PDB file of C-alpha atoms in Angstrom:
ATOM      1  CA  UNK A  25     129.329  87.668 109.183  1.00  0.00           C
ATOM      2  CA  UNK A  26     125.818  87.096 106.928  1.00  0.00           C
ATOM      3  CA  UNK A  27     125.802  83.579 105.032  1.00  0.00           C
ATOM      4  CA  UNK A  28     124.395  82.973 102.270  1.00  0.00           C
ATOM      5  CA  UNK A  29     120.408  82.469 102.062  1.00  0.00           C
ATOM      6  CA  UNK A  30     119.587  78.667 102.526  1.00  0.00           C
ATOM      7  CA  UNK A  31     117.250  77.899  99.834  1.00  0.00           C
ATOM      8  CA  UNK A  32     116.976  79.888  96.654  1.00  0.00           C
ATOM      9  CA  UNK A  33     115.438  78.991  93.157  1.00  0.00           C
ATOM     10  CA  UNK A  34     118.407  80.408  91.065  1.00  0.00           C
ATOM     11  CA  UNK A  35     121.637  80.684  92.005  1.00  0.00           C
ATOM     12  CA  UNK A  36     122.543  84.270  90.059  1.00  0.00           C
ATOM     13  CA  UNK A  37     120.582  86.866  90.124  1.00  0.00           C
ATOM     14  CA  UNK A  38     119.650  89.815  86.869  1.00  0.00           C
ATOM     15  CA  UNK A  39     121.574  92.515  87.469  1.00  0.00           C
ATOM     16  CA  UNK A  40     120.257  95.077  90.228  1.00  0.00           C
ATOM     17  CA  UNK A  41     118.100  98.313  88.784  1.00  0.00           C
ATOM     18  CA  UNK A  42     116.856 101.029  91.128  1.00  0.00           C
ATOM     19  CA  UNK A  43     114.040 103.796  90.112  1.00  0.00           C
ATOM     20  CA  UNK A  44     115.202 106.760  91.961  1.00  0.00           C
ATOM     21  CA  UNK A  45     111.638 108.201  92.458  1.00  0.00           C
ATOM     22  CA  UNK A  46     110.682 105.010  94.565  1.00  0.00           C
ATOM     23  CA  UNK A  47     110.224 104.567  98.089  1.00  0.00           C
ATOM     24  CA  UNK A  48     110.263 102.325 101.070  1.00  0.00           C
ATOM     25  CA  UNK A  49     106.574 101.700 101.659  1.00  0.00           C
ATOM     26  CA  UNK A  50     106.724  99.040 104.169  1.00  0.00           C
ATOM     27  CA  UNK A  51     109.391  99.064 106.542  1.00  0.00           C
ATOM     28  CA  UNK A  52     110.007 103.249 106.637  1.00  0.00           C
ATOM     29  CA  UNK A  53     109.883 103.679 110.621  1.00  0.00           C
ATOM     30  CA  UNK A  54     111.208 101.833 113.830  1.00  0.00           C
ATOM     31  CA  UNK A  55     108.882  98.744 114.543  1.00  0.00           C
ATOM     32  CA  UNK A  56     111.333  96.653 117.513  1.00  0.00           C
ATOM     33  CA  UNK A  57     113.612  99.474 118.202  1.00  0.00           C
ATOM     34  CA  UNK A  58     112.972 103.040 119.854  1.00  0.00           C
ATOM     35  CA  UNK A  59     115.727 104.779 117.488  1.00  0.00           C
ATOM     36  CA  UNK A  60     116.470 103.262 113.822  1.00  0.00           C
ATOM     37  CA  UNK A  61     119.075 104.405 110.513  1.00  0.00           C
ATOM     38  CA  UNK A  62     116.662 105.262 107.459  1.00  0.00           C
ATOM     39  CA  UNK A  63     118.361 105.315 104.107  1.00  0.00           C
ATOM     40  CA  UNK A  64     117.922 108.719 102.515  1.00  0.00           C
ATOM     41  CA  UNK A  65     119.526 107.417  99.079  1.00  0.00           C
ATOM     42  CA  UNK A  66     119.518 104.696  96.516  1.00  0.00           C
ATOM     43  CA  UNK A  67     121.891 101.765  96.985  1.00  0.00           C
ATOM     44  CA  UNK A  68     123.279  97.971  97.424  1.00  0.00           C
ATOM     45  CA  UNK A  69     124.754  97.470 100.783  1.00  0.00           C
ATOM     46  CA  UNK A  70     127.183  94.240 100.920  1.00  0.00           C
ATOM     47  CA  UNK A  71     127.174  91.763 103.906  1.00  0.00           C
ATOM     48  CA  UNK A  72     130.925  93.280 104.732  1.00  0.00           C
ATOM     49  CA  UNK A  73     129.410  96.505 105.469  1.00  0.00           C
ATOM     50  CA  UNK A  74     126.690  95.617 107.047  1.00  0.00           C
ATOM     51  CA  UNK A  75     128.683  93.351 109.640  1.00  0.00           C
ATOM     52  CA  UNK A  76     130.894  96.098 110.213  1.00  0.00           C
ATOM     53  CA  UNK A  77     127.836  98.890 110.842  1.00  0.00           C
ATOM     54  CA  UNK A  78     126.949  96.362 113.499  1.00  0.00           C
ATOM     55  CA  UNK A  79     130.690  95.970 115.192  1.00  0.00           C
ATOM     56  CA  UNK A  80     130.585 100.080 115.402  1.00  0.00           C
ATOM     57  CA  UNK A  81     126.601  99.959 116.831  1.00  0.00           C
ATOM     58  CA  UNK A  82     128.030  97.076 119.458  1.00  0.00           C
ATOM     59  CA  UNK A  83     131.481  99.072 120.496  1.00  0.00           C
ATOM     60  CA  UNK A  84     129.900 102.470 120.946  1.00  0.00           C
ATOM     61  CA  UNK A  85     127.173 101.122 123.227  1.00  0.00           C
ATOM     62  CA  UNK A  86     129.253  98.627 125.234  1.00  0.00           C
ATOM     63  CA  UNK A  87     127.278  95.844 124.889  1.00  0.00           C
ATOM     64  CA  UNK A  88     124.533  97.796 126.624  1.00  0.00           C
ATOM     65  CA  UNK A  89     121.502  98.250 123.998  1.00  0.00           C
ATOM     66  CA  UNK A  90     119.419  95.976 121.690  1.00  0.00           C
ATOM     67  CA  UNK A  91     120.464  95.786 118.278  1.00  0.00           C
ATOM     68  CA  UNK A  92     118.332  94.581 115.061  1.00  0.00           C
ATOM     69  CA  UNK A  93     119.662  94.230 111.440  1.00  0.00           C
ATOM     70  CA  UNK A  94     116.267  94.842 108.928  1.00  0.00           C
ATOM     71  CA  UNK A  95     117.794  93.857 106.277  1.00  0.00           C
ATOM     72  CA  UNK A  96     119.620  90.603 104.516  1.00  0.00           C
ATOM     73  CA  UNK A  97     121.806  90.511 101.644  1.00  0.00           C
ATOM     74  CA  UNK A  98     119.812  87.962  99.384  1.00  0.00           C
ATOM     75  CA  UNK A  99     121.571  89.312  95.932  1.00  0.00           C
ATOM     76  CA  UNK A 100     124.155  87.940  94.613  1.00  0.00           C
ATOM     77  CA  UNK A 101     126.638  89.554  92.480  1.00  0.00           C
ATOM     78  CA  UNK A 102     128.508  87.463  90.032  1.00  0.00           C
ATOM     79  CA  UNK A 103     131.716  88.471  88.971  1.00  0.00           C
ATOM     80  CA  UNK A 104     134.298  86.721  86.239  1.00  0.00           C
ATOM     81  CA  UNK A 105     137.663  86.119  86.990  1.00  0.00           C
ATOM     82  CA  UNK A 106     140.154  88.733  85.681  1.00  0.00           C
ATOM     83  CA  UNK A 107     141.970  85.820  83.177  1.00  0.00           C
ATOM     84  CA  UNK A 108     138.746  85.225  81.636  1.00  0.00           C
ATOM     85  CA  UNK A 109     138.008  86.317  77.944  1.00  0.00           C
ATOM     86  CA  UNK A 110     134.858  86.989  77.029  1.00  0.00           C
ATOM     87  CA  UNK A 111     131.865  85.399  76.675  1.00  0.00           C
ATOM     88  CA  UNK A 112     131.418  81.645  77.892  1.00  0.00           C
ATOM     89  CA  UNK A 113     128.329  82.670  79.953  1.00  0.00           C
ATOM     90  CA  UNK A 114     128.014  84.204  83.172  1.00  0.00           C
ATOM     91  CA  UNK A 115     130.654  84.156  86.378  1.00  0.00           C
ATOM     92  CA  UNK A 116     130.141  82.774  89.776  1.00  0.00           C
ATOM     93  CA  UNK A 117     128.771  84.781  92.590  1.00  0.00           C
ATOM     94  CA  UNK A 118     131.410  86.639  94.428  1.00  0.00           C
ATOM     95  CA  UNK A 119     129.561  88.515  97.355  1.00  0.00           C
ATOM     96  CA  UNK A 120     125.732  88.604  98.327  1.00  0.00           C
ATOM     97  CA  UNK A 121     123.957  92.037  98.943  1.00  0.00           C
ATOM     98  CA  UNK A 122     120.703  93.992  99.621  1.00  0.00           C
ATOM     99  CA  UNK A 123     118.884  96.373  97.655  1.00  0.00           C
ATOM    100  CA  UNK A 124     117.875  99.487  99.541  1.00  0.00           C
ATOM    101  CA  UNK A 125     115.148 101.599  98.830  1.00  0.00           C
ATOM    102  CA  UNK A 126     115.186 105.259  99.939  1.00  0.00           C
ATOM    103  CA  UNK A 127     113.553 105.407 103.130  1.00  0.00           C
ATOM    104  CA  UNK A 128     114.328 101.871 104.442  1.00  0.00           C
ATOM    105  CA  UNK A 129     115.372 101.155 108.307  1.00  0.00           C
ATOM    106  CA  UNK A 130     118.686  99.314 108.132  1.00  0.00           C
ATOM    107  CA  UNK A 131     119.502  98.957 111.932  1.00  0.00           C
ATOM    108  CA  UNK A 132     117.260  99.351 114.522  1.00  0.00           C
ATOM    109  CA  UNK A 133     118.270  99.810 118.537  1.00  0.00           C
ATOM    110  CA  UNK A 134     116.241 100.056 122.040  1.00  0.00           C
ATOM    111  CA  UNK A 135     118.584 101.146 124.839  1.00  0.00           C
ATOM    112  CA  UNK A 136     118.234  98.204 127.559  1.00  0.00           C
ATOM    113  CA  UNK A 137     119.391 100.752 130.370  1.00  0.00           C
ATOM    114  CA  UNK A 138     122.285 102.410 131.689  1.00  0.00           C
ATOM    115  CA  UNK A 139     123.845 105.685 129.281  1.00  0.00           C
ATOM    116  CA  UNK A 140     123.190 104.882 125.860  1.00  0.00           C
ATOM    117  CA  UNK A 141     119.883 107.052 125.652  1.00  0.00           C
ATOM    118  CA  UNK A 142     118.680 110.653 124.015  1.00  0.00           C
ATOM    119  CA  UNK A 143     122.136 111.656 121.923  1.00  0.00           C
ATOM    120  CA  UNK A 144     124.083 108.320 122.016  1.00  0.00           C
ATOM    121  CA  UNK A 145     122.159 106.305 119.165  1.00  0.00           C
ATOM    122  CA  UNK A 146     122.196 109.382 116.825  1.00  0.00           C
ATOM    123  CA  UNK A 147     125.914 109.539 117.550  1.00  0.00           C
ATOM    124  CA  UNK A 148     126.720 105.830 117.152  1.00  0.00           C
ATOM    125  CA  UNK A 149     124.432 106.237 113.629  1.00  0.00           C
ATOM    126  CA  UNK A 150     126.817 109.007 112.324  1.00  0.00           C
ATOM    127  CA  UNK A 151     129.355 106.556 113.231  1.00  0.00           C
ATOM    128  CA  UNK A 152     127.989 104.010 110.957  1.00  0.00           C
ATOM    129  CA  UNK A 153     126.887 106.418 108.486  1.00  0.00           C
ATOM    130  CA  UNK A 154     130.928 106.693 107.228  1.00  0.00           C
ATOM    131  CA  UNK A 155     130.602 102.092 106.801  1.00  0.00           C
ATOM    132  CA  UNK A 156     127.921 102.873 104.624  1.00  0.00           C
ATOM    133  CA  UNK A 157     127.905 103.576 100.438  1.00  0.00           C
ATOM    134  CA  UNK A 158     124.320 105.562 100.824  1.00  0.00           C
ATOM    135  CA  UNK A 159     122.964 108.753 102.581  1.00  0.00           C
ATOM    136  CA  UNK A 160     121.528 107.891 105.576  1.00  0.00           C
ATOM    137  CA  UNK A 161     119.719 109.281 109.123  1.00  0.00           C
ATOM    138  CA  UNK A 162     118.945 108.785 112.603  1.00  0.00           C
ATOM    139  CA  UNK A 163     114.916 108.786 113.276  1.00  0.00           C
ATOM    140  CA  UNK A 164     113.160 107.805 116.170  1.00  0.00           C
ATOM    141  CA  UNK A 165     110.490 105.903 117.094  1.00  0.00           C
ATOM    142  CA  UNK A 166     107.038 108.680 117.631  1.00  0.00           C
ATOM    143  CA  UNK A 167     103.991 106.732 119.947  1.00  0.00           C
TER     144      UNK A 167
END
């Protein structure tokens, strides 16, 4: 599982806003993988579903390809317990997660050998693609 970030400047964060005509500009192809998941939509992905993305990525290959997380849940979310009344300032952070931008990698893998080539990653990324709250697709890495 992701733990929280080691050193941060404030503890909670603003609440998360996303302008849906923005893209990834940065980190919108494979760079230590050969195949990688791009977000197609707008969301926050929590550590929980991340973690479990990677169990399915790790089970369908059998332990036999290289996998990368590119992104870290550095957000936290703050949420008030349920026999709270209102008011009295903000509630502790509850869960940590990252805000995704469409076209952002999220996992990246390079096959080390063996089977888990050509249709495998694209099929172990629809796999993942259910763990996921956002639209997303299999690309590959073009020399």
């Amino acid at each position: 599982m992701f733990s929280a970030p080691q050193k941060l400047k404030f503890k909670k964060f603003h609440k998360l806003k996303f302008n849906t005509r923005r893209t990834e500009n940065r980190f919108f192809c494979p760079k230590f993988g050969d195949y990688g998941l791009q977000a197609i939509g707008f969301g926050k992905v929590t550590a929980a579903q991340l973690e479990s993305g990677r169990l399915v990525i790790r089970r369908f290959s059998k332990k036999q390809a290289f996998l990368r997380i590119s992104v870290f849940p550095h957000a936290a979310v703050s949420k008030k317990p349920t026999s709270a009344r209102m008011g009295k300032g903000k509630g502790k952070p509850s869960g940590w997660v990252c805000p995704v931008k469409r076209g952002r990698i999220l996992y990246e893998i390079s096959s080390i050998g063996g089977k888990f080539k050509n249709t495998l990653p694209a099929r172990a990324f629809s796999l993942v693609n259910r763990k996921l709250p956002l639209k997303s697709k299999a690309v590959r890495l073009i020399y």
